[in-house]
Each structure stands twice: as structure tokens, then as C-alpha cells.
mmCIF file with all atom_site columns, C-alpha atoms in Angstrom:
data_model
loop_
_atom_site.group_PDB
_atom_site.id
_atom_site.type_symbol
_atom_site.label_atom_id
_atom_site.label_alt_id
_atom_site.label_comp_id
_atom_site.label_asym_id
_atom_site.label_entity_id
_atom_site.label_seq_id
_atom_site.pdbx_PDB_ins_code
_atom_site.Cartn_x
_atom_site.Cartn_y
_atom_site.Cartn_z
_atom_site.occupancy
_atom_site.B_iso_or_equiv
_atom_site.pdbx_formal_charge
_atom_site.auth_seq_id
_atom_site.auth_comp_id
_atom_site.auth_asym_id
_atom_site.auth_atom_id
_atom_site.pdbx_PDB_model_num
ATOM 1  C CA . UNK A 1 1  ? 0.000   0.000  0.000   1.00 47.00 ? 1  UNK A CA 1
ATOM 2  C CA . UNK A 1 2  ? 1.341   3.588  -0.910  1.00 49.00 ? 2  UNK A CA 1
ATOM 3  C CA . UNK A 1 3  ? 2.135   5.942  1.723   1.00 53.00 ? 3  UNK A CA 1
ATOM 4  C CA . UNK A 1 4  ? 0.723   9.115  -0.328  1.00 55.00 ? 4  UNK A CA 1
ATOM 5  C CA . UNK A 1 5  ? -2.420  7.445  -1.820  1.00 81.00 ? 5  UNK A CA 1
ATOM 6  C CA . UNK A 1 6  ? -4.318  10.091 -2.686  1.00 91.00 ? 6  UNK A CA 1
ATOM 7  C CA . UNK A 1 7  ? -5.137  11.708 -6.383  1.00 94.00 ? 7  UNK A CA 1
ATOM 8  C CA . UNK A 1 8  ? -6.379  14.899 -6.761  1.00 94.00 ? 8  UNK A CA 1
ATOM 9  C CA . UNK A 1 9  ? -8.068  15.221 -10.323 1.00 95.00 ? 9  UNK A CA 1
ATOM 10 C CA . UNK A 1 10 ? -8.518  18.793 -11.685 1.00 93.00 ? 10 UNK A CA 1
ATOM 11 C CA . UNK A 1 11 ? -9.942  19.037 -15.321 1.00 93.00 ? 11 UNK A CA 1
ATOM 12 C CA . UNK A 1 12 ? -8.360  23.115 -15.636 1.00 91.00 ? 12 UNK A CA 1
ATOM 13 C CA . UNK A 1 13 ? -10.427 25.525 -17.813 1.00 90.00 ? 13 UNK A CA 1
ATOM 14 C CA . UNK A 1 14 ? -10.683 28.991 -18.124 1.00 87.00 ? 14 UNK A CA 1
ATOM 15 C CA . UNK A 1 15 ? -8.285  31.091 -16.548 1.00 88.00 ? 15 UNK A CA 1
ATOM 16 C CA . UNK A 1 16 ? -4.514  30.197 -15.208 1.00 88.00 ? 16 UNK A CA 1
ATOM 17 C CA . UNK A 1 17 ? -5.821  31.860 -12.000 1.00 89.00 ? 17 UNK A CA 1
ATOM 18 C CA . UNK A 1 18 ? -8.126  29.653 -10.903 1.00 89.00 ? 18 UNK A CA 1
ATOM 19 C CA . UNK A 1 19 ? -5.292  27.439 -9.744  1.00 89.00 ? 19 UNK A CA 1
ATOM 20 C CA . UNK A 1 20 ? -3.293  30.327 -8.487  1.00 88.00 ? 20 UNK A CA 1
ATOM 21 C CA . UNK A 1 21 ? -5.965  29.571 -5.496  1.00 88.00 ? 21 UNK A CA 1
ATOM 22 C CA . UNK A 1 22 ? -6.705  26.574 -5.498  1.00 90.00 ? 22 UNK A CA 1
ATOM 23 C CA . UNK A 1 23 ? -2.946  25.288 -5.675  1.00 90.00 ? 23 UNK A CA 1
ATOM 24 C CA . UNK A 1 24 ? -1.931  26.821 -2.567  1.00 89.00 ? 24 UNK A CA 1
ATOM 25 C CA . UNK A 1 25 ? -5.078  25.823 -1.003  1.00 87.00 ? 25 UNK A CA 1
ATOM 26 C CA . UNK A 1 26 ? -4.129  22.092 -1.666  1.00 87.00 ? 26 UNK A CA 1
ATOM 27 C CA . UNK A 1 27 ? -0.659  22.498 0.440   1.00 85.00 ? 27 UNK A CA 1
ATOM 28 C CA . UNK A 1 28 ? 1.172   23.453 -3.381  1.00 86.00 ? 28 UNK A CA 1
ATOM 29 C CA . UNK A 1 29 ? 2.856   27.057 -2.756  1.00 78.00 ? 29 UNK A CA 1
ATOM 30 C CA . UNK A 1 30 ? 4.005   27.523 -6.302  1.00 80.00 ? 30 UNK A CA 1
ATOM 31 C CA . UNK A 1 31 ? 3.923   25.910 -9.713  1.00 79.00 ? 31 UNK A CA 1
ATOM 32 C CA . UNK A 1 32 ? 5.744   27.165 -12.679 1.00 83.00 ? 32 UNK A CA 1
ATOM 33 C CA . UNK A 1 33 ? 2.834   27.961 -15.348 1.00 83.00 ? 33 UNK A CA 1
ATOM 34 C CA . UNK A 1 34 ? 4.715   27.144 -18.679 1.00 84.00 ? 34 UNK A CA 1
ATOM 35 C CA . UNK A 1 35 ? 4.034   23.519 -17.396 1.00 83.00 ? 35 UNK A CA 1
ATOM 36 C CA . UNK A 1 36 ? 0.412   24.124 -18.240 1.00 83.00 ? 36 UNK A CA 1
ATOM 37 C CA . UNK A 1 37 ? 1.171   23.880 -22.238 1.00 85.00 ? 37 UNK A CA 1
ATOM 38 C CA . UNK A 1 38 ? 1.063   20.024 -21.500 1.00 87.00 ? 38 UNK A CA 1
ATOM 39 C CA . UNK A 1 39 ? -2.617  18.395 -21.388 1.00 88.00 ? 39 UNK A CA 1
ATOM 40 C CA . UNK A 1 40 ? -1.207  16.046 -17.858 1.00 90.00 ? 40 UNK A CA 1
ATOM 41 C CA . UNK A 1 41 ? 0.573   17.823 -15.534 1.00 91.00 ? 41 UNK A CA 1
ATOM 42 C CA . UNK A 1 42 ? 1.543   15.382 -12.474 1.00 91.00 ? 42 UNK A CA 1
ATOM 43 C CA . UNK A 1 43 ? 2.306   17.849 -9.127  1.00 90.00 ? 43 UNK A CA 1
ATOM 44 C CA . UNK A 1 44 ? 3.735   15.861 -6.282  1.00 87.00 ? 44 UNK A CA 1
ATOM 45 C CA . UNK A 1 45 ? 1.758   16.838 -2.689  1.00 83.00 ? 45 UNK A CA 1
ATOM 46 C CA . UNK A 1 46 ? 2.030   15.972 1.243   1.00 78.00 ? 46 UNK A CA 1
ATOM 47 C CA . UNK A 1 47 ? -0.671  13.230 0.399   1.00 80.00 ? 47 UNK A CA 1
ATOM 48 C CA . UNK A 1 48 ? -0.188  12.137 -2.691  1.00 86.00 ? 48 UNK A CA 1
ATOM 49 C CA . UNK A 1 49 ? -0.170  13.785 -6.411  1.00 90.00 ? 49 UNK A CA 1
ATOM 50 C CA . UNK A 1 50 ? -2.059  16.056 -8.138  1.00 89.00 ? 50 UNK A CA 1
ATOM 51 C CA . UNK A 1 51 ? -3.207  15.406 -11.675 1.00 91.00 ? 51 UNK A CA 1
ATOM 52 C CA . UNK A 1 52 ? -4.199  18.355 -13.729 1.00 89.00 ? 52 UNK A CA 1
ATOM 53 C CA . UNK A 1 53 ? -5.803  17.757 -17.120 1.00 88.00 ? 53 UNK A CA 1
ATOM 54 C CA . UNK A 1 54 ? -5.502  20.975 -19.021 1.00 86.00 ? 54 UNK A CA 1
ATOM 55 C CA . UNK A 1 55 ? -8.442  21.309 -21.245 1.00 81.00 ? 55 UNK A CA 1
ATOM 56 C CA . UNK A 1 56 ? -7.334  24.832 -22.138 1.00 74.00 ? 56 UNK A CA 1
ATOM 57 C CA . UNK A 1 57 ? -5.228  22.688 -24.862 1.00 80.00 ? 57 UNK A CA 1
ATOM 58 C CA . UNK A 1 58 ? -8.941  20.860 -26.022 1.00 79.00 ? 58 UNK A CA 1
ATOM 59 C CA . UNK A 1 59 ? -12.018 21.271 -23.932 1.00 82.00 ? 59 UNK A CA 1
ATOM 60 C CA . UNK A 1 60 ? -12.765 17.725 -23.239 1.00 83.00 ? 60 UNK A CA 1
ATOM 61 C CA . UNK A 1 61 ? -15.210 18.512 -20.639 1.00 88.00 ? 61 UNK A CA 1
ATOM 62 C CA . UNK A 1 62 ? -15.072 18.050 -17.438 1.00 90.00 ? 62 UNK A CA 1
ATOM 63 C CA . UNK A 1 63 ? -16.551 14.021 -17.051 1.00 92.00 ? 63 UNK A CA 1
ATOM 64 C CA . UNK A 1 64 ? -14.171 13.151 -19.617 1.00 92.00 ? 64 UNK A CA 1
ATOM 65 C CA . UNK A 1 65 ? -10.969 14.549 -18.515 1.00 92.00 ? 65 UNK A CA 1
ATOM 66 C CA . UNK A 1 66 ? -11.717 12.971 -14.572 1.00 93.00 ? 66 UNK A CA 1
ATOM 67 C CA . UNK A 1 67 ? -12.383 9.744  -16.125 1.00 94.00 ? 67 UNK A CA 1
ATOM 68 C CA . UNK A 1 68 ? -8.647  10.280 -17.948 1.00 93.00 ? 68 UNK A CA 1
ATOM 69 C CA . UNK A 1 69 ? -7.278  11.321 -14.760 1.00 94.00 ? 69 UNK A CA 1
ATOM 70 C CA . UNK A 1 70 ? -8.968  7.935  -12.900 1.00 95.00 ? 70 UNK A CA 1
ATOM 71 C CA . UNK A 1 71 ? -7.537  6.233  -15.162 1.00 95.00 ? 71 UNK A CA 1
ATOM 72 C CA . UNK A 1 72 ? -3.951  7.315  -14.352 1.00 94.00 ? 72 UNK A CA 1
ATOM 73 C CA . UNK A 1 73 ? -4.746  6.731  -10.561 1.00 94.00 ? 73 UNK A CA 1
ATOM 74 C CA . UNK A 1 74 ? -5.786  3.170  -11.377 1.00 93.00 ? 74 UNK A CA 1
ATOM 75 C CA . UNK A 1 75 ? -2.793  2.690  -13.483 1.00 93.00 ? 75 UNK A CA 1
ATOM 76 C CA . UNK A 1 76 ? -0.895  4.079  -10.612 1.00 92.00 ? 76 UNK A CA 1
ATOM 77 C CA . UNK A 1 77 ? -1.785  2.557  -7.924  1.00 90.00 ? 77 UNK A CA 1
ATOM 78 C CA . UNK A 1 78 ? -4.080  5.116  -6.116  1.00 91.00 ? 78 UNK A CA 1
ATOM 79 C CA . UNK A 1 79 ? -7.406  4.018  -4.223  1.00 86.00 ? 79 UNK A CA 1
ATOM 80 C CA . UNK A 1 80 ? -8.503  7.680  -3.357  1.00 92.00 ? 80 UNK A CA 1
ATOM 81 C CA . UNK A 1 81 ? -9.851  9.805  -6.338  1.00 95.00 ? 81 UNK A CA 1
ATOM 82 C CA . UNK A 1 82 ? -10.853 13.648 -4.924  1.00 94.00 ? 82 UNK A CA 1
ATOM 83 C CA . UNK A 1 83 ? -12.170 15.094 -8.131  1.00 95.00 ? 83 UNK A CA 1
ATOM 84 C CA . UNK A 1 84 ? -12.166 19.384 -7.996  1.00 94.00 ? 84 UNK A CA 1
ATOM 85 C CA . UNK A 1 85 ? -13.442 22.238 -10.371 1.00 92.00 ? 85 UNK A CA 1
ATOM 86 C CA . UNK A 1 86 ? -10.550 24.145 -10.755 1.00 90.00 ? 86 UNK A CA 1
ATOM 87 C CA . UNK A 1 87 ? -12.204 27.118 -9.404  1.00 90.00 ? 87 UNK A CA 1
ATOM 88 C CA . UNK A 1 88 ? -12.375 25.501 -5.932  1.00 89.00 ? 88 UNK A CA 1
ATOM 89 C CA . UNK A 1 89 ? -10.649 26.767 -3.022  1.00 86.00 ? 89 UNK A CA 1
ATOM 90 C CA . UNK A 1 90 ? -10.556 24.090 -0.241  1.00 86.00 ? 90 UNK A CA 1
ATOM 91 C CA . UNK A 1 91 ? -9.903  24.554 3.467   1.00 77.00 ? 91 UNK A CA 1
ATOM 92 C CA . UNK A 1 92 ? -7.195  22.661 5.317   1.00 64.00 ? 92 UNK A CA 1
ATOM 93 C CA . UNK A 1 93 ? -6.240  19.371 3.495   1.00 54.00 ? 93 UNK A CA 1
ATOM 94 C CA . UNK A 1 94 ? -4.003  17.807 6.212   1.00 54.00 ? 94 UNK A CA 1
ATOM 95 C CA . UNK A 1 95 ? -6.916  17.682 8.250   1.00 56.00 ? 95 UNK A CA 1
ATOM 96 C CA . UNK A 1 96 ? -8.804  16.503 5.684   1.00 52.00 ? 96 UNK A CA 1
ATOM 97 C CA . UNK A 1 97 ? -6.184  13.787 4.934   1.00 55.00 ? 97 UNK A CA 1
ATOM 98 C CA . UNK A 1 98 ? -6.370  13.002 8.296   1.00 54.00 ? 98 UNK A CA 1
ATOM 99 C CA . UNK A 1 99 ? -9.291  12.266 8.514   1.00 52.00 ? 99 UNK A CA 1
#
């Protein structure tokens, strides 16, 4: 069993600063922004990874791009799937985590 078994799934369109929040609000204090010319980006965190599915590139949708981002959690190993608009700001996720 992994240690850090948690995948955040963020389908990201619209703005860049929607995750400007919501990053930090996930425990991520910075990200550089020219990653977000790839459709995956993978961003390590306290409890796991984050996987954001830029449909900025090709709006997907959002039920399509979670599934795609499921489907790398299954691949990888993950058993916890927290799926989040990207305009969501969330409260204190060690707690959460904690549980």
C-alpha cells in the first residue's frame, strides 16, 4: 500500500488563476505555469499527487478529462480519487487527509 495514496483530479479551464488559489489551497505554494502547455501535468503533494488535465489545450469537458485522470490513478496505484473544479478553493487538506 502507498504511503501518499491520494489523487487529486482537476480538469483546468478557463483562466490560469483559478489554480493560483486553489494550488496553494491544496498544500502546493508555487507551480511554474509554462508547465500548463502540457494536457497532464503530475504535481507531487504531502498526500499524494495532483493530476491536472488541461483542457485549455482541447475542452474535453469536465466528465471526460476525470475519467482520464482515474484512469492514471488506477494505473498508478491510487485508491482515493478527490475530483475538484478548478475554481475551488478548499480549506485545510491535512486535516482533511487526516481524517
Amino acid at each position: 500500500m502507498r504511503d501518499k495514496s491520494i489523487l487529486i483530479i482537476i480538469p483546468h479551464y478557463g483562466p490560469d488563476s483559478h489554480l493560483e488559489r486553489l494550488l496553494p489551497s491544496l498544500g502546493v505554494p508555487s507551480f511554474d505555469k509554462s508547465v500548463l502547455t502540457s494536457h497532464q501535468v503530475i504535481i507531487p503533494f504531502a498526500h499524494g499527487e495532483i493530476c491536472i488535465l488541461n483542457n485549455n489545450l482541447e475542452n474535453k469537458g469536465f466528465t471526460k478529462a476525470c475519467n482520464e485522470g482515474i484512469q492514471y490513478g488506477l494505473d498508478n496505484d491510487f485508491f482515493v480519487f478527490w475530483l475538484l473544479n478548478n475554481d475551488t478553493q478548499v480549506g485545510n487538506v491535512g486535516e482533511a487527509c487526516r481524517g
